[in-house]
Every structure is written in C-alpha cells, then in structure tokens.
Amino acid sequence: MKIEFYKHNIGEEEIEKVVEVLHSTFLTTGHVVYEFEDKFSHYLGCKYTIGVTSCTSALHLSLLAYNIGQGDEVMTTPMSFIATANAILHSGAKPVFVDVEPETGNIDANLIEKAITLRTKAIIPVHLYGQMCHMKKIKEIADKYGLKIIEDSAHCIEGMRENIKPGQLSDAACFSFYATKNITSGEGGAISTNNFEIAEKLRRLRLHGMTKEACERYVGKYQHWDMDILGWKYNMDNIQASLLLNQLEYIEERWKKREEICKRYEEAFKNIEKISFPKVLQNSKSARHLFTIWVSPQERDNILWNLQGKGIGVAVNFRPIHLMRFYRKEFGYKEGAFPVAESIGSKTMSLPTYPKLTDDEQKYIIDSVIKCISRKKRE
Ligand SMILES: *Cc1c(COP(=O)(O)O)cnc(C)c1O
C-alpha cells in the first residue's frame, strides 16, 4: 500500500472556478479575492480579512501594522514551524520563547508574565495542531501589560475554545493556505481582524503601500495613485482566491471527516502503553489539522523509517525552533532551554489525517504503527 501523508481536496468545482478566472481579464488582486475575504470573515465571525501570499507574510505584516520592529520583543513558543519566529525576525523584532504545556503543546500561559520585559510588544500564540491556546488568559495578560496578540492560526480555521474563535480576542489572526493546510491554494494566507484602521493599513502594506489596488486603478476613470507607507509585495491574487472559495463551502463537512479519523486513532491507541498523544480539552473544538502520536524518543526515528518502508507518509511537527542551527548560533540557545517543547520535539510524529483517507488505509496505518512500536531496528 502507498498512503500519502496529505491529499488535497481540489476537484472539478475548484478547477472550473480557476478556469473561469483564467478566462477573465483580472488575474491579480480583484473581485474574486474580495469575495473570498468576505466569505472568510463571515465564516469566522470577524469583521475584516486581508488575503496575502502566506501565513509567514500575514504574521510579518501584522507585526508591521502594529508598528512592532527593531528594539522590540515578541513572545511565542519554540513548538511551531520556523515561520512563526522567522516572521518576528523579518519585522526587526526579537523572538522570545516561552515553553509549552505538556498536554497540548500550546503556549503555557502561566509562563508568559515571567518572560515579559519593558521591550515586549506582542504575543504570538500558536494554535498547535488545530487546538486553540488559552486565549482568555492570554488576553487578560495582554491587557494588563498593554501587549498586542497576533494569533498564528495556520492550523486552526475551524477551531473554537470556550466559544471563542480565532480573531475574536486578538488584534489579528493569521492563516495559511499552504499546500498541506486545511484549505489550500498551494501557497496563500490571510489576516483577519476586527480593527478597521489596521485592516486598512494591512491592505496598503500588502501592496507596496500603494493607495489603490490594481482593480481600483483600472475600473472606471483613471485615477493617480500615491504611496504613503513602505509596504511589501504580499497580495493574494484572483487565481489563489478562486481555488479557496469552494473549499470554504465544504470546510465543516471536511472538518467532521478529520474529527472522525482522529477519534478513530485515539480509540485505537489509547490502551497502547508505548503511545500517547496530545489532549483535546473539554471546552475546545480542535480544527484537527494534524494528528500526532508521542512515542519513545529512542525509537521515534526508527518507527518513522519503518512506517515509510511500509508505504505510509509521515512527518514530524515539530522539532523546536530554538534548536535549529541558525537560532542556536544567533541567540546562543542550548538543549534544556525549553524542556517541554524539546520533549515533544523528540517523541512526536504525525500520521495521515485528511478527508480522502479511506477506512482501509487508516486500519493499515493503525496496524502498522502498533507493529512498529514493538520492533526496534529498521526492517
Ligand atoms: C504552515 C505554518 C506556517 C507558515 O505558513 P505559510 O503559509 O507556509 O507561510 C506558520 N505557522 C505554522 C504553525 C504552520 O504550520
């Protein structure tokens, strides 16, 4: 059997929509993007969405929009994809890591206050695997110290905790439509916010700081444009938006499929002594972006290779950021700095979790994992 780690859900309906755009005049940012932004805002219950090229650019622009940069510190966790910390560096600010909760891998809100300094300007909580961080508590701390909250919601479009969705308690929430994410345009991202001025500023920042987007310049009587701030070239285009529009229609249906798949994994592994997995809390709906299991760090890599040998696609999400060569060299981080994140990083592995995964395929994965757990060497 050959089981891909991820399969997207782009089908005839999405392809038709792309073809429609390709037959039209406007390929860059225009009405298809605006339609997607409106629908995405509506889905989240948020006022404004700004389509960009990636979650990395979404995080970068959000920091810039709140004037965070050189000389500032931004707090996040090392248990994320490198994009989170890299975006902080792109803004000119310094990433300051705090450790995560052992049960969820999310930022440990109890450790935030201790890490705040006079330079701290913002917190970037990462909703790991699709489960939201303790946003109420983070919001309390942020209010007390006058900090901004920018959510890394790359894993979490469909998630909710204590009836709060991404974007509702924060100053901006950043999403990814990268190739393996819950909805995808190959590459793509978005920022959602309830702040009108910031939304306007983000619209400028995503396109060089220009006062008019191409579509506005082109439609109707010619108008001169100006540039009042230095922006970037991060605008989402109509082709990307056309791929995303339809997937948004099916987002809950496909979430339910992933929820079923994850529940089946949990049921199958809950009594296996050598396997544990992150906990989905009672008051939380996980977006179920990834399903990861935790195994013995001594055996993890061999199990990965064994599963690959059996044709099963696997991944590691994530080895902690502070131990990447660049971060060690630049900031002097050493092993032991964030023990919980390091422990998760050494024992974690992600299994295929997507709506197209069949029952037979999942059964094969479960059987293979259980077999591999009791075997040590590569076959
Ligand atoms: C994928 C991912 C990103 C980056 O998303 P891009 O759209 O590829 O820039 C950021 N944070 C997390 C947690 C991710 O998994």
Short mmCIF file of C-alpha atoms and ligand atoms in Angstrom, two decimals:
data_model
loop_
_atom_site.label_atom_id
_atom_site.label_comp_id
_atom_site.label_asym_id
_atom_site.label_seq_id
_atom_site.Cartn_x
_atom_site.Cartn_y
_atom_site.Cartn_z
CA MET A 1 0.00 0.00 0.00
CA LYS A 2 1.08 3.58 -0.65
CA ILE A 3 -0.56 6.16 1.60
CA GLU A 4 0.30 9.81 1.03
CA PHE A 5 0.89 11.99 4.09
CA TYR A 6 -1.59 14.51 2.69
CA LYS A 7 -4.09 14.71 -0.16
CA HIS A 8 -5.81 17.97 -1.04
CA ASN A 9 -9.49 18.30 -1.91
CA ILE A 10 -9.23 20.26 -5.11
CA GLY A 11 -11.73 18.79 -7.54
CA GLU A 12 -13.71 19.71 -10.63
CA GLU A 13 -15.63 22.54 -8.93
CA GLU A 14 -12.44 24.32 -7.86
CA ILE A 15 -10.82 23.71 -11.23
CA GLU A 16 -13.84 25.18 -13.05
CA LYS A 17 -13.61 28.30 -10.92
CA VAL A 18 -9.91 28.67 -11.73
CA VAL A 19 -10.61 28.28 -15.44
CA GLU A 20 -13.27 30.99 -15.15
CA VAL A 21 -10.69 33.36 -13.67
CA LEU A 22 -8.15 32.43 -16.33
CA HIS A 23 -10.68 33.38 -19.00
CA SER A 24 -11.28 36.75 -17.32
CA THR A 25 -9.20 39.94 -17.54
CA PHE A 26 -8.13 40.12 -13.91
CA LEU A 27 -5.60 37.62 -12.62
CA THR A 28 -4.19 39.67 -9.76
CA THR A 29 -5.99 41.02 -6.67
CA GLY A 30 -9.59 41.80 -7.61
CA HIS A 31 -13.18 40.80 -7.05
CA VAL A 32 -12.54 37.10 -6.52
CA VAL A 33 -10.14 37.96 -3.69
CA TYR A 34 -12.68 40.39 -2.19
CA GLU A 35 -15.37 37.71 -2.37
CA PHE A 36 -13.13 35.20 -0.62
CA GLU A 37 -12.22 37.75 2.05
CA ASP A 38 -15.90 38.45 2.76
CA LYS A 39 -16.79 34.76 2.98
CA PHE A 40 -13.81 34.01 5.21
CA SER A 41 -14.73 36.87 7.57
CA HIS A 42 -18.29 35.62 7.65
CA TYR A 43 -17.18 32.06 8.48
CA LEU A 44 -15.01 33.29 11.37
CA GLY A 45 -17.42 35.91 12.64
CA CYS A 46 -14.74 38.54 12.17
CA LYS A 47 -15.11 41.96 10.52
CA TYR A 48 -12.23 42.10 8.04
CA THR A 49 -9.99 39.65 6.18
CA ILE A 50 -6.99 40.58 4.05
CA GLY A 51 -5.75 37.95 1.60
CA VAL A 52 -1.97 37.63 1.33
CA THR A 53 0.62 35.24 -0.09
CA SER A 54 1.30 33.12 3.01
CA CYS A 55 0.91 32.88 6.76
CA THR A 56 4.52 34.00 7.03
CA SER A 57 3.69 37.25 5.22
CA ALA A 58 0.48 37.53 7.27
CA LEU A 59 2.47 37.40 10.52
CA HIS A 60 5.10 39.78 9.18
CA LEU A 61 2.53 42.37 8.02
CA SER A 62 0.52 42.12 11.24
CA LEU A 63 3.60 43.00 13.26
CA LEU A 64 4.37 45.92 10.92
CA ALA A 65 0.77 47.14 11.07
CA TYR A 66 1.08 47.46 14.85
CA ASN A 67 4.44 49.24 14.48
CA ILE A 68 6.42 46.40 16.01
CA GLY A 69 10.04 46.14 14.88
CA GLN A 70 13.62 47.00 15.76
CA GLY A 71 14.25 47.05 19.51
CA ASP A 72 11.01 45.25 20.36
CA GLU A 73 10.46 41.75 21.72
CA VAL A 74 7.69 39.41 20.61
CA MET A 75 6.82 36.34 22.63
CA THR A 76 5.98 32.98 21.12
CA THR A 77 6.83 29.29 21.58
CA PRO A 78 9.52 27.13 20.02
CA MET A 79 6.89 24.40 19.34
CA SER A 80 5.90 25.68 15.91
CA PHE A 81 7.03 25.81 12.32
CA ILE A 82 10.04 28.13 11.91
CA ALA A 83 7.78 30.63 10.07
CA THR A 84 6.45 31.97 13.39
CA ALA A 85 9.84 33.03 14.73
CA ASN A 86 11.22 33.97 11.30
CA ALA A 87 8.34 36.43 10.75
CA ILE A 88 9.27 38.13 14.03
CA LEU A 89 12.84 38.46 12.78
CA HIS A 90 11.60 39.79 9.42
CA SER A 91 9.86 42.61 11.30
CA GLY A 92 13.14 43.53 13.01
CA ALA A 93 11.94 42.44 16.46
CA LYS A 94 13.45 39.72 18.64
CA PRO A 95 11.61 36.45 19.23
CA VAL A 96 11.43 35.49 22.90
CA PHE A 97 10.36 31.91 23.51
CA VAL A 98 8.39 30.51 26.41
CA ASP A 99 7.76 26.82 26.96
CA VAL A 100 4.55 24.92 26.19
CA GLU A 101 2.03 22.85 28.13
CA PRO A 102 2.92 19.15 28.27
CA GLU A 103 -0.62 18.02 27.47
CA THR A 104 -1.34 20.18 24.41
CA GLY A 105 1.94 21.64 23.13
CA ASN A 106 0.36 25.10 23.26
CA ILE A 107 2.00 28.10 24.91
CA ASP A 108 1.91 27.75 28.71
CA ALA A 109 0.04 30.91 29.71
CA ASN A 110 1.42 30.58 33.26
CA LEU A 111 4.93 31.25 31.95
CA ILE A 112 4.12 34.38 29.95
CA GLU A 113 4.28 37.01 32.71
CA LYS A 114 7.75 35.92 33.81
CA ALA A 115 9.09 36.46 30.29
CA ILE A 116 7.67 39.98 29.82
CA THR A 117 10.22 42.81 29.74
CA LEU A 118 9.96 46.54 29.03
CA ARG A 119 10.60 45.73 25.37
CA THR A 120 7.80 43.17 24.99
CA LYS A 121 5.21 44.41 22.50
CA ALA A 122 3.22 41.36 21.43
CA ILE A 123 2.45 37.69 21.95
CA ILE A 124 2.04 35.23 19.08
CA PRO A 125 0.16 32.19 20.40
CA VAL A 126 0.31 29.20 18.04
CA HIS A 127 -2.83 27.04 17.99
CA LEU A 128 -0.89 23.81 17.67
CA TYR A 129 -2.42 21.01 15.57
CA GLY A 130 -5.69 22.99 15.50
CA GLN A 131 -6.42 23.36 19.20
CA MET A 132 -6.67 26.94 20.41
CA CYS A 133 -4.43 28.27 23.16
CA HIS A 134 -5.93 29.58 26.40
CA MET A 135 -6.99 32.82 24.72
CA LYS A 136 -8.97 34.23 27.68
CA LYS A 137 -5.97 34.03 29.95
CA ILE A 138 -3.59 35.35 27.28
CA LYS A 139 -5.97 38.26 26.65
CA GLU A 140 -6.02 39.11 30.39
CA ILE A 141 -2.22 39.22 30.49
CA ALA A 142 -2.01 41.20 27.25
CA ASP A 143 -4.46 43.79 28.58
CA LYS A 144 -2.61 44.08 31.87
CA TYR A 145 0.71 44.82 30.13
CA GLY A 146 -0.60 46.60 27.04
CA LEU A 147 0.56 43.91 24.60
CA LYS A 148 -0.86 43.03 21.20
CA ILE A 149 -1.95 39.47 20.43
CA ILE A 150 -1.33 38.12 16.94
CA GLU A 151 -2.55 34.55 16.53
CA ASP A 152 -0.65 32.01 14.45
CA SER A 153 -3.76 30.24 13.30
CA ALA A 154 -2.12 28.32 10.46
CA HIS A 155 -3.54 25.06 11.89
CA CYS A 156 -6.77 26.47 13.13
CA ILE A 157 -9.52 27.82 10.90
CA GLU A 158 -12.32 25.64 12.29
CA GLY A 159 -11.26 25.61 15.95
CA MET A 160 -13.04 27.14 18.91
CA ARG A 161 -12.42 27.29 22.65
CA GLU A 162 -14.90 28.48 25.27
CA ASN A 163 -16.96 29.64 22.27
CA ILE A 164 -14.14 31.88 21.12
CA LYS A 165 -12.85 31.60 17.56
CA PRO A 166 -9.57 32.79 16.10
CA GLY A 167 -9.60 36.55 15.57
CA GLN A 168 -12.13 37.29 18.29
CA LEU A 169 -9.89 38.06 21.29
CA SER A 170 -6.78 39.07 19.40
CA ASP A 171 -5.59 42.05 17.40
CA ALA A 172 -5.09 39.91 14.30
CA ALA A 173 -5.25 36.23 13.39
CA CYS A 174 -3.01 34.81 10.65
CA PHE A 175 -3.93 31.84 8.46
CA SER A 176 -2.10 29.63 5.98
CA PHE A 177 -3.37 28.13 2.74
CA TYR A 178 -0.10 26.31 2.09
CA ALA A 179 -0.25 23.00 0.20
CA THR A 180 -0.94 20.77 3.21
CA LYS A 181 -3.23 23.02 5.24
CA ASN A 182 -6.97 22.52 5.86
CA ILE A 183 -7.89 24.60 2.83
CA THR A 184 -5.23 25.33 0.25
CA SER A 185 -4.29 27.31 -2.82
CA GLY A 186 -0.81 25.78 -2.99
CA GLU A 187 0.58 28.92 -1.38
CA GLY A 188 -1.55 31.60 0.28
CA GLY A 189 -2.53 33.23 3.55
CA ALA A 190 -4.86 35.70 5.23
CA ILE A 191 -5.16 38.04 8.18
CA SER A 192 -8.47 38.52 10.00
CA THR A 193 -9.11 41.39 12.39
CA ASN A 194 -11.93 43.44 13.90
CA ASN A 195 -9.86 46.62 13.80
CA PHE A 196 -10.89 48.86 10.87
CA GLU A 197 -7.75 51.08 10.84
CA ILE A 198 -5.47 48.06 10.98
CA ALA A 199 -7.42 46.34 8.19
CA GLU A 200 -6.98 49.46 6.01
CA LYS A 201 -3.30 49.63 6.84
CA LEU A 202 -2.84 45.93 6.05
CA ARG A 203 -4.47 46.44 2.64
CA ARG A 204 -1.84 49.07 1.87
CA LEU A 205 1.03 47.11 3.40
CA ARG A 206 0.30 44.04 1.28
CA LEU A 207 0.89 46.03 -1.92
CA HIS A 208 3.87 48.36 -1.55
CA GLY A 209 1.88 50.90 0.46
CA MET A 210 0.01 51.97 -2.68
CA THR A 211 -3.18 53.91 -2.09
CA LYS A 212 -5.08 51.98 -4.78
CA GLU A 213 -5.08 48.31 -5.80
CA ALA A 214 -4.80 47.37 -9.49
CA CYS A 215 -8.51 46.68 -9.78
CA GLU A 216 -9.43 50.14 -8.45
CA ARG A 217 -6.94 51.82 -10.74
CA TYR A 218 -8.28 50.03 -13.77
CA VAL A 219 -12.03 50.16 -13.28
CA GLY A 220 -13.71 53.48 -14.14
CA LYS A 221 -12.00 56.80 -14.79
CA TYR A 222 -8.21 56.67 -14.46
CA GLN A 223 -7.02 57.86 -11.09
CA HIS A 224 -3.47 58.57 -9.95
CA TRP A 225 -2.24 56.60 -7.01
CA ASP A 226 0.21 57.52 -4.31
CA MET A 227 2.34 55.69 -1.77
CA ASP A 228 2.27 56.83 1.84
CA ILE A 229 3.97 53.95 3.67
CA LEU A 230 6.59 51.39 2.66
CA GLY A 231 4.79 48.11 2.07
CA TRP A 232 5.64 44.68 0.71
CA LYS A 233 4.51 42.61 -2.26
CA TYR A 234 2.28 40.14 -0.44
CA ASN A 235 -1.12 40.47 -2.17
CA MET A 236 -3.26 37.38 -2.79
CA ASP A 237 -4.37 37.04 -6.42
CA ASN A 238 -7.66 36.04 -8.04
CA ILE A 239 -6.34 32.62 -9.06
CA GLN A 240 -5.48 31.71 -5.47
CA ALA A 241 -8.81 33.06 -4.23
CA SER A 242 -10.74 31.07 -6.85
CA LEU A 243 -9.18 27.86 -5.53
CA LEU A 244 -10.15 28.71 -1.96
CA LEU A 245 -13.74 29.87 -2.46
CA ASN A 246 -15.24 26.42 -2.99
CA GLN A 247 -13.20 24.75 -0.27
CA LEU A 248 -14.73 27.20 2.17
CA GLU A 249 -18.18 25.81 1.31
CA TYR A 250 -17.09 22.33 2.42
CA ILE A 251 -14.96 23.34 5.37
CA GLU A 252 -17.23 21.99 8.15
CA GLU A 253 -18.03 18.78 6.30
CA ARG A 254 -14.35 18.09 5.83
CA TRP A 255 -13.58 19.01 9.42
CA LYS A 256 -16.11 16.36 10.53
CA LYS A 257 -14.28 13.75 8.46
CA ARG A 258 -10.97 14.65 10.09
CA GLU A 259 -12.61 14.61 13.53
CA GLU A 260 -13.83 11.05 12.86
CA ILE A 261 -10.38 9.98 11.68
CA CYS A 262 -8.70 11.47 14.75
CA LYS A 263 -11.24 9.88 17.10
CA ARG A 264 -10.56 6.51 15.48
CA TYR A 265 -6.80 6.96 16.00
CA GLU A 266 -7.37 7.95 19.63
CA GLU A 267 -9.59 4.95 20.24
CA ALA A 268 -7.07 2.58 18.65
CA PHE A 269 -4.05 3.96 20.55
CA LYS A 270 -5.49 4.84 23.94
CA ASN A 271 -4.65 1.49 25.52
CA ILE A 272 -1.26 1.02 23.88
CA GLU A 273 1.27 1.60 26.61
CA LYS A 274 4.04 2.99 24.41
CA ILE A 275 1.84 5.52 22.60
CA SER A 276 0.34 8.72 23.90
CA PHE A 277 -0.99 11.80 22.13
CA PRO A 278 -1.86 15.44 22.78
CA LYS A 279 -5.08 16.03 24.64
CA VAL A 280 -8.06 17.85 23.18
CA LEU A 281 -9.54 19.76 26.10
CA GLN A 282 -13.20 19.53 27.11
CA ASN A 283 -14.19 23.07 26.26
CA SER A 284 -12.41 23.05 22.92
CA LYS A 285 -13.19 22.10 19.32
CA SER A 286 -9.90 21.28 17.64
CA ALA A 287 -9.61 22.14 13.96
CA ARG A 288 -7.86 18.73 13.74
CA HIS A 289 -5.20 19.88 11.35
CA LEU A 290 -2.67 17.22 12.35
CA PHE A 291 -2.85 14.01 14.33
CA THR A 292 0.35 13.30 16.16
CA ILE A 293 1.39 10.48 18.42
CA TRP A 294 4.13 10.52 21.01
CA VAL A 295 6.47 7.54 21.23
CA SER A 296 9.78 6.82 22.93
CA PRO A 297 12.45 9.33 21.73
CA GLN A 298 14.94 6.46 21.37
CA GLU A 299 12.62 4.66 18.96
CA ARG A 300 10.92 7.57 17.18
CA ASP A 301 13.12 7.77 14.09
CA ASN A 302 13.20 4.00 13.58
CA ILE A 303 9.41 3.90 13.78
CA LEU A 304 9.21 6.72 11.23
CA TRP A 305 11.51 4.86 8.83
CA ASN A 306 9.66 1.60 9.36
CA LEU A 307 6.33 3.23 8.54
CA GLN A 308 7.85 4.85 5.45
CA GLY A 309 9.13 1.42 4.44
CA LYS A 310 5.53 0.22 4.61
CA GLY A 311 4.47 3.00 2.23
CA ILE A 312 2.99 5.33 4.83
CA GLY A 313 3.72 9.07 4.58
CA VAL A 314 4.84 10.56 7.90
CA ALA A 315 6.08 13.90 9.22
CA VAL A 316 7.50 15.48 12.37
CA ASN A 317 5.67 18.56 13.66
CA PHE A 318 7.83 19.96 15.11
CA ARG A 319 11.42 19.86 16.23
CA PRO A 320 11.67 23.01 18.38
CA ILE A 321 12.76 26.22 16.68
CA HIS A 322 15.34 27.29 19.27
CA LEU A 323 17.46 24.23 18.48
CA MET A 324 17.69 24.98 14.75
CA ARG A 325 21.31 25.78 13.83
CA PHE A 326 20.54 29.41 13.00
CA TYR A 327 18.77 30.10 16.30
CA ARG A 328 21.47 28.35 18.32
CA LYS A 329 24.13 30.42 16.59
CA GLU A 330 22.28 33.74 16.60
CA PHE A 331 20.82 33.58 20.12
CA GLY A 332 23.01 31.00 21.90
CA TYR A 333 20.20 28.59 22.69
CA LYS A 334 21.18 25.20 24.08
CA GLU A 335 19.40 21.99 24.86
CA GLY A 336 17.46 22.27 28.10
CA ALA A 337 16.24 25.83 27.48
CA PHE A 338 12.61 24.74 26.89
CA PRO A 339 12.34 21.20 28.22
CA VAL A 340 8.67 20.57 27.42
CA ALA A 341 8.97 21.69 23.79
CA GLU A 342 12.16 19.64 23.47
CA SER A 343 10.48 16.58 24.91
CA ILE A 344 7.58 16.86 22.45
CA GLY A 345 10.01 17.50 19.60
CA SER A 346 11.90 14.31 20.36
CA LYS A 347 8.91 11.98 20.59
CA THR A 348 6.35 13.36 18.13
CA MET A 349 5.27 12.00 14.76
CA SER A 350 2.31 12.93 12.58
CA LEU A 351 0.09 10.41 10.80
CA PRO A 352 -2.03 10.92 7.65
CA THR A 353 -5.25 12.79 8.57
CA TYR A 354 -7.29 14.05 5.63
CA PRO A 355 -10.85 13.51 4.42
CA LYS A 356 -9.79 11.34 1.48
CA LEU A 357 -8.10 8.80 3.77
CA THR A 358 -10.13 5.58 3.49
CA ASP A 359 -11.11 3.26 6.36
CA ASP A 360 -8.88 0.52 4.94
CA GLU A 361 -5.94 2.88 4.70
CA GLN A 362 -6.43 4.04 8.27
CA LYS A 363 -6.70 0.49 9.51
CA TYR A 364 -3.44 -0.33 7.74
CA ILE A 365 -1.76 2.70 9.37
CA ILE A 366 -3.00 1.75 12.83
CA ASP A 367 -1.89 -1.89 12.47
CA SER A 368 1.48 -0.83 11.11
CA VAL A 369 2.09 1.67 13.92
CA ILE A 370 1.26 -0.89 16.58
CA LYS A 371 3.53 -3.48 14.92
CA CYS A 372 6.41 -0.98 14.57
CA ILE A 373 6.18 0.10 18.20
CA SER A 374 7.30 -3.27 19.45
CA ARG A 375 10.13 -3.55 16.93
CA LYS A 376 13.39 -1.65 17.34
CA LYS A 377 15.55 -1.94 14.23
CA ARG A 378 14.90 -0.86 10.69
CA GLU A 379 13.50 -3.74 8.61
C1 LIG B 1 2.45 26.26 7.82
C2 LIG B 1 2.70 27.08 9.03
C3 LIG B 1 3.08 28.43 8.96
C4 LIG B 1 3.50 29.07 7.68
O1 LIG B 1 2.55 29.12 6.73
P1 LIG B 1 2.96 29.60 5.24
O2 LIG B 1 1.63 29.89 4.61
O3 LIG B 1 3.66 28.45 4.61
O4 LIG B 1 3.80 30.79 5.37
C5 LIG B 1 3.15 29.16 10.11
N1 LIG B 1 2.89 28.61 11.31
C6 LIG B 1 2.56 27.31 11.44
C7 LIG B 1 2.26 26.77 12.80
C8 LIG B 1 2.48 26.49 10.31
O5 LIG B 1 2.19 25.19 10.44
#
